GROMACS .gro file of C-alpha atoms in nm:
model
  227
    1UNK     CA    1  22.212   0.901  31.845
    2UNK     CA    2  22.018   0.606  31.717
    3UNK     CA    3  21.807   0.709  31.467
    4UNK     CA    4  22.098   0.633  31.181
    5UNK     CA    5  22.133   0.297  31.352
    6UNK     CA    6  21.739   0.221  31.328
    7UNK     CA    7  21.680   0.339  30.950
    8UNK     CA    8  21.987   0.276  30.797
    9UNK     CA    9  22.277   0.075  30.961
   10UNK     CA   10  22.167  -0.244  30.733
   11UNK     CA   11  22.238  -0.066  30.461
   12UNK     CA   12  22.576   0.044  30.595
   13UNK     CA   13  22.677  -0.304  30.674
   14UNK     CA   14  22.557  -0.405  30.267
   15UNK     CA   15  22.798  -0.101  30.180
   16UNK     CA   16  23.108  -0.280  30.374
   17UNK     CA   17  23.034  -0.553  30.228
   18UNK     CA   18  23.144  -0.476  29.872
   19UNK     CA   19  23.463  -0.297  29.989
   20UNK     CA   20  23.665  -0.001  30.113
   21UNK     CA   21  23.392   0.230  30.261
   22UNK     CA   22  23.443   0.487  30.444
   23UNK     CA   23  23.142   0.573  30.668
   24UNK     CA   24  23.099   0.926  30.885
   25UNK     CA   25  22.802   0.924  31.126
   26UNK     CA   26  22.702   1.295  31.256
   27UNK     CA   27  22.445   1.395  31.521
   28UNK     CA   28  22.392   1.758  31.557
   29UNK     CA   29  22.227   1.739  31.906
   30UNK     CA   30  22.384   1.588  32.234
   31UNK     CA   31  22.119   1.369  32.301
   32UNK     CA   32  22.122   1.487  32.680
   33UNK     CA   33  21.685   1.455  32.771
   34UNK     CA   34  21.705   1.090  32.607
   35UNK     CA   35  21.728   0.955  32.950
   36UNK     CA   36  21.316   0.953  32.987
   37UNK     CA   37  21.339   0.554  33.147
   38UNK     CA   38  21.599   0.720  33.438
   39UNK     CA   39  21.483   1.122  33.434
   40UNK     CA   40  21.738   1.181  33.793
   41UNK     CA   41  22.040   1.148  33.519
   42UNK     CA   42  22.219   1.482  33.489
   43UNK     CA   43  22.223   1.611  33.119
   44UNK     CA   44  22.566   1.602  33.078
   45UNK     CA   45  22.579   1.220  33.215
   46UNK     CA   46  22.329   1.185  32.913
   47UNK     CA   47  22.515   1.309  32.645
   48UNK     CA   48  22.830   1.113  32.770
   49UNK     CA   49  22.672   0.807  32.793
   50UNK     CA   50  22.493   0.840  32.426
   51UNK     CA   51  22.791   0.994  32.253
   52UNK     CA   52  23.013   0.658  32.404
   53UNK     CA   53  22.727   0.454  32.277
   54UNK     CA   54  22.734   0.597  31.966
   55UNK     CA   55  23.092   0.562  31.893
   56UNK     CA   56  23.077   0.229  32.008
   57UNK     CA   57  22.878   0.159  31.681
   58UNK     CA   58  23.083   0.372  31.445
   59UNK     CA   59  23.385   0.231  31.526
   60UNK     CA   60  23.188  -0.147  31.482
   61UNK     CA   61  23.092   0.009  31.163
   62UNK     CA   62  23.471   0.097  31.093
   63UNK     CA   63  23.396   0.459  31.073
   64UNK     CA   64  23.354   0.756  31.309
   65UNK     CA   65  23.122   0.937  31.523
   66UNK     CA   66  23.122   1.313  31.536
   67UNK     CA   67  22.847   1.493  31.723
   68UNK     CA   68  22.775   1.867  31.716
   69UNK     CA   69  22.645   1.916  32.073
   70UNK     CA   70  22.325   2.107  31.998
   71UNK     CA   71  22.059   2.095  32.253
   72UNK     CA   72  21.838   1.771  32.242
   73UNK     CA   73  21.483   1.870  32.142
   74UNK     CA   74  21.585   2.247  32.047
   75UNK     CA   75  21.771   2.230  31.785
   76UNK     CA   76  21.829   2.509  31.549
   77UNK     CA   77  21.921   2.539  31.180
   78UNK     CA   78  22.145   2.826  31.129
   79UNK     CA   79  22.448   2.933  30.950
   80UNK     CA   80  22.688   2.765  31.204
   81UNK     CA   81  22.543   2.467  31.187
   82UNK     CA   82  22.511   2.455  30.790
   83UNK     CA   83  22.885   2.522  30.751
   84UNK     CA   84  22.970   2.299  31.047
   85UNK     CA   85  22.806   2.003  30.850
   86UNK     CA   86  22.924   2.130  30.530
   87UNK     CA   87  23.272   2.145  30.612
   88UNK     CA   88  23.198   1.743  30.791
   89UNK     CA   89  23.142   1.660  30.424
   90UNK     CA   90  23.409   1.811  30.269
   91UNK     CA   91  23.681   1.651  30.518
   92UNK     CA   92  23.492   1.344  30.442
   93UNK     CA   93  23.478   1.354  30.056
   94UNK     CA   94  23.105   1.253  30.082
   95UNK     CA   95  22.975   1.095  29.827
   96UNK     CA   96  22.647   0.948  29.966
   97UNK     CA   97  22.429   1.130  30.244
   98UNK     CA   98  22.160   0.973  30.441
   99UNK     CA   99  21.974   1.178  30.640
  100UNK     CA  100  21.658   1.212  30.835
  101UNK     CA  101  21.299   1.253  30.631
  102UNK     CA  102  21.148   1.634  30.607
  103UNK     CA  103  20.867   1.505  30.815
  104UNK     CA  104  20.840   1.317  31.134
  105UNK     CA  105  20.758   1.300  31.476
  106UNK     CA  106  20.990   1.526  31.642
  107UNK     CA  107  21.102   1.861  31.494
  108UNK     CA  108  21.480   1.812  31.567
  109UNK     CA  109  21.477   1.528  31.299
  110UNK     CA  110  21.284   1.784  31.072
  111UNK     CA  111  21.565   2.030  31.142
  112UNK     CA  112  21.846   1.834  31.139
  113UNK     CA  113  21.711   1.691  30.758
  114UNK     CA  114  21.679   2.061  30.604
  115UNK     CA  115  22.064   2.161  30.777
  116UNK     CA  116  22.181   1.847  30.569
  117UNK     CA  117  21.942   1.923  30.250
  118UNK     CA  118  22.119   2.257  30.203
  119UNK     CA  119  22.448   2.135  30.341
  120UNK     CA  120  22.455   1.937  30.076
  121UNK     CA  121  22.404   2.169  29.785
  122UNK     CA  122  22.663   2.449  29.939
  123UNK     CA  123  22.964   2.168  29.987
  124UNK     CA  124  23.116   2.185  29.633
  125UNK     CA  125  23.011   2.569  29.633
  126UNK     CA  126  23.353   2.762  29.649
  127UNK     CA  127  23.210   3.100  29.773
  128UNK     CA  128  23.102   2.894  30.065
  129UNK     CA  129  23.442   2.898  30.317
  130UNK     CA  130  23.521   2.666  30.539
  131UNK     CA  131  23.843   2.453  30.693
  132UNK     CA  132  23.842   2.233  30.389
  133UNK     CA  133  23.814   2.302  30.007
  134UNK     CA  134  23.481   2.234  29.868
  135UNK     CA  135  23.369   1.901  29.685
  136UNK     CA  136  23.435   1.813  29.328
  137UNK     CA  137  23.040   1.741  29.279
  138UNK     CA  138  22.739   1.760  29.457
  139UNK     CA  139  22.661   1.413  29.690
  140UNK     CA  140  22.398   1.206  29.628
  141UNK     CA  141  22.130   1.248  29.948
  142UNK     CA  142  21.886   1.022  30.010
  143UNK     CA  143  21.615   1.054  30.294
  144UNK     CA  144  21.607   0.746  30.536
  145UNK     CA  145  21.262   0.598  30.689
  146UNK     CA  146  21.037   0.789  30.915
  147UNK     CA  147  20.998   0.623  31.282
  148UNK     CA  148  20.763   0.337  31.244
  149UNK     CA  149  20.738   0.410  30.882
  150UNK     CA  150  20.448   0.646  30.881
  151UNK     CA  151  20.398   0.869  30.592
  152UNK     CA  152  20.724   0.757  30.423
  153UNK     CA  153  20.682   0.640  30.038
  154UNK     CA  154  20.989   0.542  29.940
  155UNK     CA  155  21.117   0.479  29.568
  156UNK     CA  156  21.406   0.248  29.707
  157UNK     CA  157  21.470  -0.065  29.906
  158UNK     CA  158  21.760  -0.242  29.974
  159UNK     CA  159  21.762  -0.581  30.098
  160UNK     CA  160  21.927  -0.640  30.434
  161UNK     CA  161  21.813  -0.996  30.529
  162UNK     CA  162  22.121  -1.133  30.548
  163UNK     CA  163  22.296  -0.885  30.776
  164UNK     CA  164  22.004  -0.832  31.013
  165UNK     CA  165  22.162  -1.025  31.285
  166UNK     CA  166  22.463  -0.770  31.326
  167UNK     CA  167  22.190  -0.481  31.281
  168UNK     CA  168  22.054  -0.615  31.593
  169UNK     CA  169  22.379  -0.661  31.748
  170UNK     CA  170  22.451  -0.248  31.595
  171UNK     CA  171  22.168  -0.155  31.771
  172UNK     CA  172  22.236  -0.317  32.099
  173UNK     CA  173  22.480  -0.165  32.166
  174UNK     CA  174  22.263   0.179  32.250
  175UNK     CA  175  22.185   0.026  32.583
  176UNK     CA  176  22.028   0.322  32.728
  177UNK     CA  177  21.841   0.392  32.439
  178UNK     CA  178  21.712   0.036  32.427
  179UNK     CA  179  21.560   0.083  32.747
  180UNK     CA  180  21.468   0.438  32.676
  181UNK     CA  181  21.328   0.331  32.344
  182UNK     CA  182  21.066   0.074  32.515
  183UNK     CA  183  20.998   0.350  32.805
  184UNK     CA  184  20.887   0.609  32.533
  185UNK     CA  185  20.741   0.439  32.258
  186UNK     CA  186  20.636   0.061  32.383
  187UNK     CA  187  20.930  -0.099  32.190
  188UNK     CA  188  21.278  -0.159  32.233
  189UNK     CA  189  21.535  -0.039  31.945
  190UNK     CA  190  21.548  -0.404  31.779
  191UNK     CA  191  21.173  -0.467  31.785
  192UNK     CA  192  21.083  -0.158  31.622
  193UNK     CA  193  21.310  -0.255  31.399
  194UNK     CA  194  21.183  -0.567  31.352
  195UNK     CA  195  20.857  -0.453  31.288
  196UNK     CA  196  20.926  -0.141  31.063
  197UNK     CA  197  21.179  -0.374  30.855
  198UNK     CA  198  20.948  -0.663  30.794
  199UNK     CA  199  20.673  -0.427  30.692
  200UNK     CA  200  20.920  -0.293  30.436
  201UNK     CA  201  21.049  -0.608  30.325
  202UNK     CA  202  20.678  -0.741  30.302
  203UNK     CA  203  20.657  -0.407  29.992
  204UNK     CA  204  20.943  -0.517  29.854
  205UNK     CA  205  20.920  -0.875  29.850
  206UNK     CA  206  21.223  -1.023  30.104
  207UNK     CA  207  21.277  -1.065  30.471
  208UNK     CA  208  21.392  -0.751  30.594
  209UNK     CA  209  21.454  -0.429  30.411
  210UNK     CA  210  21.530  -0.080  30.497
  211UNK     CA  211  21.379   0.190  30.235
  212UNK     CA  212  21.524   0.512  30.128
  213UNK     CA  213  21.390   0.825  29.877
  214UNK     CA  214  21.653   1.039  29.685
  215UNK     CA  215  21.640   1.432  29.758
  216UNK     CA  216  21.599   1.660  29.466
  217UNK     CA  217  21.846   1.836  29.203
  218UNK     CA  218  22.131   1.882  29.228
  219UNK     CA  219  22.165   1.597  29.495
  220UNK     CA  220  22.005   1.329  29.270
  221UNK     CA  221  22.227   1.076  29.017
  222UNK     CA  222  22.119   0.899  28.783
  223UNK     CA  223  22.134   0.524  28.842
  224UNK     CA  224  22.122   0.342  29.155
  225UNK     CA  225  22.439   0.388  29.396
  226UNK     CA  226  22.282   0.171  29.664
  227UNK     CA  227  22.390  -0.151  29.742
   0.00000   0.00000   0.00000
């Protein structure tokens, strides 16, 4: 429930600032063992605390939070879960999807970035049913950063120097996981951050940047449609 906020909420906040946006976060797990810094907390105490978090920043964002409740650190891809993010897309009218790379350090990010890679090829497919009727086009998909940038190349950078300050305030407002972040990796959310967006900025020449690579055919457009 933070990784969005980490790799791609500068971005997001670039987006809102050249107009109407409308911006749909979506976690398919509930988060519940990301309580490492207080381990005594029942699961379910977990997963309320994160999802609250969570929609704290979505609704900061101006957007919504929808989480699929999938068991933290066992998550599956299967069809369910396919046409349950499929069907997220179509009620949103996606255009743009940003999701987790295909590699990094914990499987449920690998599995939660191939559900989206093929949920994004069967939402405009009409033999694929679900609640809402499938999109016009395919959306454009782009893969985010890997945590603490290792083994990432990206192709794309977008400059968020001059909304890092409310990135920071975005991503304080995961309190738990601000703690839990420093307990389990040596670094709160907003220094890791700090680090990881330097570093990237450094490559592409600014203060702060957050990176991005497009996903393949049919979810690639020509041009650039970030901001």
């Amino acid at each position: 429930q933070d990784d969005m906020e980490v790799n791609c909420s500068g971005t997001l906040l670039k987006y809102r600032q050249k107009g109407d946006v409308n911006i749909t976060i979506v976690v398919i797990s509930n988060g519940d063992k990301g309580f490492q810094h207080e381990p005594s907390t029942p699961y379910e105490e977990a997963t309320r605390i994160r999802n609250a978090e969570a929609t704290r920043v979505a609704e900061a964002l101006g957007g919504r939070y929808i989480c699929l409740g999938q068991s933290d650190e066992y998550m599956q891809d299967t069809p369910e879960a396919r046409n349950q993010v499929v069907d997220i897309l179509r009620e949103a009218k996606a255009d743009i999807v940003f999701t987790l790379p295909p590699q990094d350090y914990n499987t449920d990010h690998m599995v939660a970035s191939q559900i989206t890679f093929q949920a994004v090829m069967l939402a405009p497919v009409p033999t694929i049913f679900t609640d809402h009727e499938p999109l016009a086009v395919t959306p454009v998909m782009y893969y985010m950063d890997s945590a603490v940038a290792t083994g990432f190349e990206p192709s794309h950078y977008v400059d968020i120097s001059d909304v890092w300050e409310q990135k920071c305030e975005l991503l304080r407002m995961h309190k738990s996981q601000m703690v839990n972040a420093e307990k389990f990796g040596g670094l709160d959310l907003v220094r890791l951050s700090e680090i990881v967006g330097a570093y990237r900025g450094m490559q592409s020449r600014v203060q702060y940047a957050e990176c991005f690579r497009p996903a393949p055919w049919p979810r690639a457009r020509a041009g650039n449609v970030l901001p």
